[in-house]
Coordinates of N, CA and C in Angstrom, one line a residue:
M1150 N 17.5 45.9 75.2 CA 17.7 47.2 75.6 C 18.0 47.3 77.1
V1151 N 16.7 46.6 77.5 CA 16.7 46.7 79.1 C 17.8 46.1 79.7
S1152 N 18.1 44.8 79.1 CA 19.3 44.3 79.8 C 20.5 44.9 79.7
A1153 N 20.9 45.8 78.5 CA 22.1 46.5 78.4 C 22.1 47.5 79.2
I1154 N 20.8 48.3 79.9 CA 20.8 49.2 80.8 C 21.1 48.6 82.2
R1155 N 20.9 47.4 82.4 CA 21.1 46.8 83.6 C 22.6 46.4 83.9
K1156 N 23.0 45.9 82.8 CA 24.5 45.6 82.7 C 25.4 46.8 83.2
I1157 N 25.2 47.9 82.5 CA 25.8 49.3 82.5 C 25.4 49.8 84.1
R1158 N 24.3 49.6 84.7 CA 24.1 50.0 85.9 C 24.9 48.8 87.0
K1159 N 24.8 47.7 86.7 CA 25.5 46.8 87.6 C 27.1 46.8 87.6
R1160 N 27.7 47.3 86.5 CA 29.2 47.5 86.1 C 29.4 48.9 87.0
L1161 N 28.8 49.7 86.8 CA 29.1 51.1 87.7 C 29.1 50.9 89.1
L1162 N 28.1 50.2 89.6 CA 28.0 50.0 91.0 C 29.0 49.1 91.4
E1163 N 29.7 48.1 90.7 CA 30.8 47.0 91.1 C 31.9 47.9 91.0
Q1164 N 32.1 48.8 90.3 CA 33.3 49.6 90.1 C 33.2 50.7 91.2
N1165 N 32.3 50.9 91.9 CA 32.1 51.8 93.0 C 32.2 53.3 92.5
R1166 N 31.7 53.7 91.3 CA 31.5 54.6 90.7 C 30.3 55.3 91.0
F1167 N 30.1 55.8 92.3 CA 28.7 56.2 92.8 C 28.2 57.6 92.1
K1168 N 29.2 58.4 91.7 CA 29.1 59.6 90.9 C 28.5 59.4 89.8
R1169 N 29.1 58.5 89.0 CA 28.7 58.2 87.5 C 27.4 57.5 87.7
Y1170 N 27.1 56.5 88.9 CA 25.8 56.0 88.8 C 24.7 56.9 89.1
I1171 N 24.8 58.0 89.8 CA 23.9 58.9 90.2 C 23.4 59.8 88.9
F1172 N 24.5 60.3 88.0 CA 24.2 60.8 86.7 C 23.3 59.8 85.7
Y1173 N 23.9 58.6 85.8 CA 23.0 57.6 85.0 C 21.7 57.5 85.6
A1174 N 21.4 57.3 86.8 CA 20.2 57.2 87.2 C 19.4 58.6 87.1
I1175 N 19.9 59.6 87.1 CA 19.2 61.1 86.8 C 18.8 60.7 85.2
G1176 N 19.6 60.5 84.4 CA 19.4 60.3 82.8 C 18.3 59.4 82.8
E1177 N 18.5 58.1 83.4 CA 17.4 57.2 83.3 C 16.1 57.9 83.8
I1178 N 15.7 58.6 84.6 CA 14.8 59.2 85.3 C 14.1 60.1 84.0
F1179 N 15.3 60.9 83.5 CA 14.7 61.8 82.7 C 14.1 61.1 81.4
L1180 N 14.8 60.1 80.9 CA 14.3 59.5 79.8 C 12.8 58.7 80.0
V1181 N 12.6 58.5 81.3 CA 11.2 57.8 81.7 C 10.1 59.0 81.6
V1182 N 10.7 60.2 82.1 CA 9.5 61.2 82.1 C 9.4 61.7 80.7
I1183 N 10.3 61.9 79.9 CA 10.3 62.3 78.5 C 9.2 61.3 77.8
G1184 N 9.5 60.1 77.9 CA 8.7 58.9 77.4 C 7.2 59.2 77.9
I1185 N 6.9 59.4 79.1 CA 5.4 59.7 79.7 C 5.1 60.8 79.1
L1186 N 5.8 61.9 79.0 CA 5.4 63.1 78.4 C 4.9 63.1 76.8
L1187 N 5.8 62.3 76.4 CA 5.5 62.0 74.9 C 4.2 61.2 74.5
A1188 N 3.9 60.0 75.3 CA 3.0 59.5 75.3 C 1.6 60.1 75.6
L1189 N 1.8 60.9 76.9 CA 0.6 61.9 76.9 C 0.3 62.9 75.9
Q1190 N 1.1 63.3 75.2 CA 1.3 64.2 74.2 C 0.5 63.5 72.9
I1191 N 1.0 62.4 72.6 CA 0.2 61.6 71.6 C -1.2 61.3 71.7
N1192 N -1.3 61.1 73.0 CA -2.8 60.5 73.4 C -3.6 61.7 73.3
T1193 N -3.0 63.0 73.8 CA -4.0 64.2 73.7 C -4.1 64.4 72.2
W1194 N -3.0 64.2 71.5 CA -3.4 64.6 69.9 C -4.2 63.7 69.4
S1195 N -4.4 62.4 69.6 CA -5.3 61.4 69.2 C -6.5 61.9 69.4
K1196 N -6.8 62.1 70.9 CA -8.2 62.5 71.4 C -8.9 63.8 70.6
E1197 N -7.7 64.8 70.6 CA -8.2 66.0 69.7 C -8.9 65.6 68.2
N1198 N -7.9 64.8 67.5 CA -8.1 64.3 66.3 C -9.5 63.5 66.0
H1199 N -9.7 62.9 67.3 CA -11.0 62.0 67.1 C -12.3 63.0 67.4
N1200 N -11.9 64.2 68.2 CA -13.1 65.0 68.6 C -13.3 65.7 67.4
L1201 N -12.4 66.3 66.5 CA -12.6 66.8 65.4 C -13.4 66.3 64.3
K1202 N -13.0 64.9 64.3 CA -13.9 64.1 63.3 C -15.1 64.0 63.8
L1203 N -15.4 63.7 65.1 CA -16.6 63.7 65.6 C -17.8 65.1 65.4
E1204 N -16.8 66.1 65.6 CA -17.6 67.6 65.5 C -17.6 67.7 64.0
K1205 N -16.8 67.4 63.1 CA -17.3 67.3 61.6 C -18.6 66.6 61.2
A1206 N -18.6 65.6 61.9 CA -20.0 64.5 61.4 C -21.0 65.2 62.0
L1207 N -20.9 65.7 63.3 CA -22.1 66.6 64.2 C -22.4 67.5 63.1
L1208 N -21.5 68.3 62.6 CA -22.1 69.5 61.9 C -22.5 69.2 60.6
E1209 N -22.0 68.2 59.9 CA -22.6 67.5 58.7 C -24.2 67.0 59.1
D1210 N -24.4 66.5 60.1 CA -25.8 66.1 60.4 C -26.9 67.2 60.6
F1211 N -26.0 68.4 61.3 CA -27.0 69.4 61.4 C -27.3 69.8 60.2
K1212 N -26.6 69.9 59.2 CA -26.6 70.7 58.0 C -27.8 69.8 57.3
S1213 N -27.6 68.3 57.4 CA -28.7 67.7 56.7 C -30.1 67.9 57.5
D1214 N -30.1 67.9 58.8 CA -31.4 68.3 59.5 C -31.9 69.9 59.1
F1215 N -31.1 70.7 58.8 CA -31.3 72.0 58.5 C -32.2 72.1 57.1
I1216 N -31.5 71.3 56.2 CA -32.1 71.0 54.8 C -33.5 70.6 54.9
I1217 N -33.9 69.4 55.8 CA -34.9 68.9 55.8 C -35.9 69.9 56.6
Q1218 N -35.4 70.6 57.7 CA -36.3 71.5 58.1 C -36.9 72.8 57.3
K1219 N -35.9 73.1 56.5 CA -36.2 74.2 55.5 C -37.3 73.7 54.5
E1220 N -37.2 72.3 54.2 CA -38.4 71.9 53.3 C -39.9 71.5 54.2
L1221 N -39.7 71.3 55.2 CA -40.8 71.2 56.2 C -41.6 72.7 56.1
I1222 N -40.7 73.7 56.5 CA -41.2 75.0 56.6 C -41.7 75.5 55.5
N1223 N -41.3 75.2 54.1 CA -41.8 75.7 52.7 C -43.0 74.7 52.7
E1224 N -43.1 73.6 52.9 CA -44.5 73.0 53.1 C -45.4 73.4 53.7
Q1225 N -45.2 74.0 55.1 CA -46.1 74.6 56.0 C -46.5 75.9 55.3
I1226 N -45.6 76.8 54.7 CA -45.9 78.0 54.0 C -46.9 77.9 53.0
D1227 N -46.4 76.7 52.2 CA -47.5 76.3 51.2 C -48.8 76.1 51.6
Y1228 N -48.7 75.2 52.6 CA -50.3 74.8 53.2 C -51.0 76.0 53.5
E1229 N -50.3 77.1 54.3 CA -51.0 78.2 55.1 C -51.5 79.1 53.8
I1230 N -50.6 79.1 52.6 CA -51.0 79.8 51.5 C -52.1 79.4 50.9
G1231 N -52.4 77.9 50.8 CA -53.6 77.3 50.3 C -54.7 77.7 51.2
I1232 N -54.5 77.7 52.2 CA -55.6 77.8 53.3 C -56.2 79.1 53.2
M1233 N -55.3 80.2 53.0 CA -55.8 81.5 52.7 C -56.5 81.7 51.3
A1234 N -56.0 80.9 50.3 CA -56.9 81.0 49.1 C -58.1 80.5 49.2
K1235 N -58.1 79.5 50.0 CA -59.5 78.7 50.2 C -60.5 79.9 51.1
I1236 N -59.9 80.4 52.0 CA -60.7 81.6 52.6 C -61.2 82.5 51.8
D1237 N -60.4 83.0 50.8 CA -60.8 83.8 49.9 C -61.7 83.5 49.2
S1238 N -61.7 82.1 48.8 CA -62.8 81.4 48.0 C -64.1 81.4 48.6
A1239 N -64.1 80.9 49.9 CA -65.3 81.3 50.9 C -65.9 82.4 50.8
L1240 N -64.9 83.4 50.6 CA -65.8 85.1 50.9 C -66.5 85.2 49.6
Q1241 N -66.4 84.5 48.5 CA -67.2 84.6 47.4 C -68.9 84.2 47.7
F1242 N -69.1 83.7 48.7 CA -70.5 83.4 49.5 C -71.1 84.9 49.7
M1243 N -70.3 85.8 49.9 CA -71.2 87.0 49.9 C -72.1 87.4 48.8
N1244 N -71.7 86.9 47.7 CA -72.2 87.3 46.6 C -73.5 86.3 46.2
P1245 N -74.7 86.8 46.2 CA -76.0 86.1 46.3 C -76.1 85.1 45.0
N1246 N -75.5 85.4 44.0 CA -75.4 84.6 42.8 C -74.6 83.2 42.7
Y1247 N -73.7 83.1 44.1 CA -72.7 82.1 43.8 C -73.4 80.8 44.3
D1248 N -73.0 79.7 43.8 CA -73.4 78.3 44.0 C -73.4 77.9 45.6
K1249 N -74.1 78.1 46.3 CA -74.2 77.8 47.7 C -74.0 76.4 48.0
A1250 N -74.2 75.3 47.0 CA -74.3 74.0 47.3 C -73.0 73.6 47.5
T1251 N -72.1 74.2 47.1 CA -70.5 73.9 47.4 C -70.0 74.4 48.8
L1252 N -71.0 75.0 49.5 CA -70.4 75.7 50.9 C -70.1 74.3 51.9
P1253 N -70.6 73.3 52.0 CA -70.2 72.4 53.0 C -69.0 72.0 52.7
R1254 N -68.5 71.9 51.4 CA -67.2 71.4 50.9 C -66.0 72.1 51.4
K1255 N -66.5 73.7 51.1 CA -65.7 74.8 51.3 C -65.3 75.0 53.1
L1256 N -66.3 74.7 53.6 CA -66.2 74.8 55.2 C -65.4 73.6 55.7
H1257 N -65.8 72.5 54.9 CA -65.0 71.3 55.6 C -63.4 71.6 55.3
E1258 N -63.1 72.1 54.0 CA -61.6 72.2 53.6 C -61.1 73.3 54.8
L1259 N -61.8 74.2 55.1 CA -61.1 75.1 56.2 C -61.0 74.5 57.6
T1260 N -61.6 73.4 57.8 CA -61.6 72.7 59.2 C -60.2 71.8 59.2
A1261 N -59.6 71.7 58.3 CA -58.5 71.2 58.0 C -57.3 71.7 58.8
R1262 N -56.7 71.0 59.3 CA -55.3 71.8 59.8 C -54.0 70.9 59.7
R1263 N -52.7 71.6 59.6 CA -51.5 70.9 59.4 C -50.6 71.0 60.6
T1264 N -50.1 70.0 61.4 CA -49.3 70.1 62.4 C -47.8 70.2 62.2
F1265 N -47.3 71.4 62.7 CA -46.0 71.7 62.3 C -44.8 70.6 63.2
K1266 N -43.9 70.4 62.3 CA -43.2 69.3 63.2 C -41.7 69.9 63.2
A1267 N -41.0 70.2 64.2 CA -39.6 70.5 64.1 C -38.7 69.3 63.9
N1268 N -37.8 69.4 63.2 CA -36.8 68.4 63.0 C -35.6 68.5 63.9
R1269 N -35.5 67.9 64.9 CA -34.6 67.9 66.0 C -33.7 66.6 66.4
A1270 N -33.6 65.7 65.3 CA -33.0 64.4 65.5 C -31.5 64.6 66.0
T1271 N -30.8 65.3 65.1 CA -29.3 65.6 65.5 C -29.3 66.4 66.8
F1272 N -29.9 67.3 67.1 CA -30.0 68.3 68.7 C -30.3 67.2 69.4
N1273 N -31.3 66.4 69.3 CA -31.6 65.7 70.5 C -30.8 64.6 71.2
N1274 N -30.0 64.0 70.0 CA -28.9 63.2 70.0 C -27.7 63.7 70.7
M1275 N -27.4 65.0 70.5 CA -26.3 65.8 70.9 C -26.7 65.9 72.5
I1276 N -28.0 66.5 72.9 CA -28.1 66.8 74.2 C -28.1 65.5 75.0
A1277 N -28.6 64.3 74.3 CA -28.7 63.1 75.2 C -27.4 62.6 75.5
S1278 N -26.5 62.6 74.5 CA -25.1 62.1 74.3 C -24.1 63.1 75.3
G1279 N -24.4 64.4 75.7 CA -23.7 65.2 76.4 C -22.5 65.7 75.5
S1280 N -22.7 65.6 74.2 CA -21.7 66.1 73.3 C -21.8 67.4 72.8
V1281 N -22.5 68.4 73.5 CA -22.6 69.8 73.1 C -21.1 70.3 72.9
N1282 N -20.3 70.2 73.8 CA -18.9 70.6 73.6 C -18.3 70.1 72.5
L1283 N -18.6 69.4 71.8 CA -17.9 68.7 70.5 C -17.7 69.8 69.7
I1284 N -18.7 70.8 69.7 CA -18.6 72.0 68.7 C -17.8 73.2 69.4
S1285 N -16.4 73.1 68.9 CA -15.5 74.0 69.5 C -15.6 75.5 69.4
N1286 N -16.5 76.0 68.3 CA -16.9 77.3 68.2 C -17.9 77.6 69.2
A1287 N -17.7 78.6 70.2 CA -18.5 78.7 71.2 C -19.9 79.5 70.7
S1288 N -19.6 80.5 69.8 CA -20.6 81.2 69.1 C -21.6 80.4 68.4
L1289 N -20.8 79.3 67.4 CA -21.7 78.6 66.7 C -22.5 77.6 67.6
Q1290 N -22.1 77.3 68.9 CA -22.6 76.4 69.6 C -23.9 77.4 70.2
N1291 N -23.8 78.2 70.5 CA -24.9 79.2 71.4 C -25.8 79.4 70.0
T1292 N -25.6 79.7 68.9 CA -26.3 80.0 67.6 C -27.3 78.7 67.5
I1293 N -26.7 77.6 67.5 CA -27.5 76.4 67.2 C -28.6 76.0 68.4
V1294 N -28.0 76.4 69.6 CA -29.1 76.1 70.6 C -30.2 77.1 70.8
R1295 N -29.7 78.2 70.5 CA -30.8 79.3 70.3 C -32.0 79.2 68.9
Y1296 N -31.3 78.6 67.8 CA -32.1 78.1 66.9 C -33.1 77.1 67.2
F1297 N -32.6 76.0 68.0 CA -33.8 75.1 68.5 C -34.6 75.5 69.5
Q1298 N -34.2 76.4 70.3 CA -35.0 77.1 71.1 C -36.2 77.8 70.6
R1299 N -35.7 78.6 69.4 CA -37.0 79.4 68.5 C -37.9 78.3 67.8
L1300 N -37.1 77.1 67.2 CA -37.8 76.4 66.4 C -39.1 75.7 67.3
D1301 N -38.7 75.4 68.7 CA -39.6 74.9 69.5 C -40.7 75.9 70.0
Y1302 N -40.3 77.2 70.1 CA -41.3 77.9 70.1 C -42.3 78.3 68.9
V1303 N -41.7 78.3 67.8 CA -42.6 78.3 66.6 C -43.4 76.9 66.4
E1304 N -43.1 75.9 66.7 CA -43.7 74.6 66.8 C -44.9 74.7 67.5
S1305 N -44.5 75.1 68.5 CA -45.8 75.5 69.7 C -46.9 76.4 69.3
V1306 N -46.4 77.7 68.8 CA -47.3 78.6 68.4 C -48.4 78.1 67.1
V1307 N -47.7 77.6 66.2 CA -48.3 76.9 65.1 C -49.3 75.9 65.5
N1308 N -48.9 75.0 66.1 CA -50.1 74.0 66.7 C -51.0 74.5 67.7
N1309 N -50.4 75.5 68.6 CA -51.6 75.9 69.4 C -52.4 76.6 68.6
N1310 N -52.1 77.4 67.7 CA -53.0 78.2 66.8 C -54.1 77.0 66.0
N1311 N -53.4 76.3 65.7 CA -54.3 75.3 65.1 C -55.3 74.8 66.0
L1312 N -55.0 74.4 67.3 CA -55.9 73.8 68.3 C -57.1 74.8 68.5
Y1313 N -56.4 76.2 68.7 CA -57.4 77.3 69.2 C -58.4 77.5 68.1
M1314 N -57.9 78.1 67.0 CA -58.6 78.5 65.8 C -59.3 77.4 64.9
V1315 N -58.8 76.2 64.6 CA -59.5 75.2 63.9 C -60.5 74.4 64.6
N1316 N -60.0 73.8 65.8 CA -60.7 72.8 66.8 C -61.5 73.4 67.5
S1317 N -61.2 74.6 68.0 CA -62.3 75.1 69.3 C -63.0 76.1 68.6
N1318 N -62.8 76.9 67.7 CA -63.4 78.0 67.3 C -64.1 77.5 65.7
F1319 N -63.5 77.6 64.7 CA -63.9 77.3 63.4 C -64.5 76.0 63.2
G1320 N -64.0 75.0 63.6 CA -64.6 73.7 63.4 C -65.6 73.8 64.1
K1321 N -65.9 74.1 65.2 CA -67.4 73.8 65.8 C -68.1 75.0 65.4
F1322 N -67.7 76.1 64.8 CA -68.5 76.9 64.1 C -69.3 76.5 62.6
A1323 N -68.2 75.7 62.1 CA -68.6 74.8 60.6 C -69.7 73.8 61.1
S1324 N -69.3 73.1 62.0 CA -70.1 71.5 62.3 C -71.3 72.0 63.0
N1325 N -71.6 73.3 63.4 CA -72.8 73.6 64.1 C -73.8 74.4 63.1
N1326 N -73.3 74.3 61.9 CA -74.2 75.3 60.8 C -74.4 76.5 61.2
A1327 N -73.3 77.1 61.8 CA -73.5 78.6 62.2 C -73.9 79.6 61.3
M1328 N -73.9 79.4 60.0 CA -74.1 80.3 59.1 C -75.7 80.1 58.5
G1329 N -76.4 79.2 59.1 CA -77.8 79.1 58.9 C -78.0 78.0 57.6
F1330 N -77.2 77.2 57.6 CA -77.4 76.3 56.2 C -77.7 75.0 57.0
Q1331 N -78.5 74.2 56.5 CA -79.0 72.8 57.0 C -79.3 72.0 55.9
I1332 N -79.0 70.7 56.1 CA -79.3 69.6 55.3 C -80.7 69.0 55.6
G1333 N -81.5 69.2 54.2 CA -83.0 68.8 54.4 C -83.0 67.3 54.4
K1334 N -84.3 66.8 54.6 CA -84.7 65.5 54.5 C -84.3 64.6 53.5
S1335 N -84.5 65.5 52.4 CA -83.7 64.9 51.0 C -82.5 64.6 50.8
G1336 N -81.7 65.3 51.9 CA -80.2 65.2 51.7 C -79.4 66.4 51.1
K1337 N -80.4 67.5 50.7 CA -79.9 68.5 49.7 C -79.6 69.6 50.8
L1338 N -79.0 70.6 50.2 CA -78.5 71.8 51.2 C -80.0 72.7 51.3
V1339 N -80.3 73.2 52.4 CA -81.3 74.1 52.3 C -80.9 75.6 52.8
D1340 N -80.9 76.5 51.7 CA -80.4 77.8 52.1 C -81.6 78.7 52.4
T1341 N -81.6 79.1 53.6 CA -82.8 80.2 53.6 C -82.3 81.6 54.2
I1342 N -81.1 81.7 53.9 CA -80.4 83.1 54.0 C -79.9 83.7 53.0
N1343 N -79.9 85.0 52.6 CA -79.0 85.5 51.6 C -77.8 86.3 52.3
F1344 N -76.7 86.0 51.7 CA -75.3 86.5 52.3 C -75.0 88.2 52.2
T1345 N -74.6 88.7 53.2 CA -74.4 90.2 53.1 C -73.1 90.5 53.8
N1346 N -72.4 91.4 53.4 CA -71.1 91.7 54.3 C -71.1 91.5 55.7
E1347 N -72.2 91.8 56.1 CA -72.3 91.8 57.6 C -72.0 90.2 57.9

């Protein structure tokens, strides 16, 4: 094809048909420009198609992360409900007839804590790779970012409450026998007080 174009150009120049040669040259330039534009369009389409596939994969990963996070939240809720039940159980010590020998175990159960963990795998990868803009819907993009900001806040509050309530306050309270219980030399619980609502 290239040799045919060269032959046409050479014949036009040899025949001194300059005007036709100019039209021919303009046509050739036009074809080159069309080819370049077509190549750019195909490249753009290919890149957009690739980005759509990456966006779909990213959103599927987010969906998986959200399912895992929901399970973690439900586990945390179940744990907290269990702790509240143990607190209610410990309140039975207000009754003087309750078996106070189980108190150390009940207090020990209340010193346990559960660390809340945010599942951020996909979000962290997205931020690290700079692929935030792969999510084409700006509203969805903002919602995802706000969700993880809120999740970070919840994680911080739950874990700080654990540190403050369990480690700093109740843990010390229980470990120092603040309720007046002691273990005697025989290894048995010595109960020297009667419980009241106070």
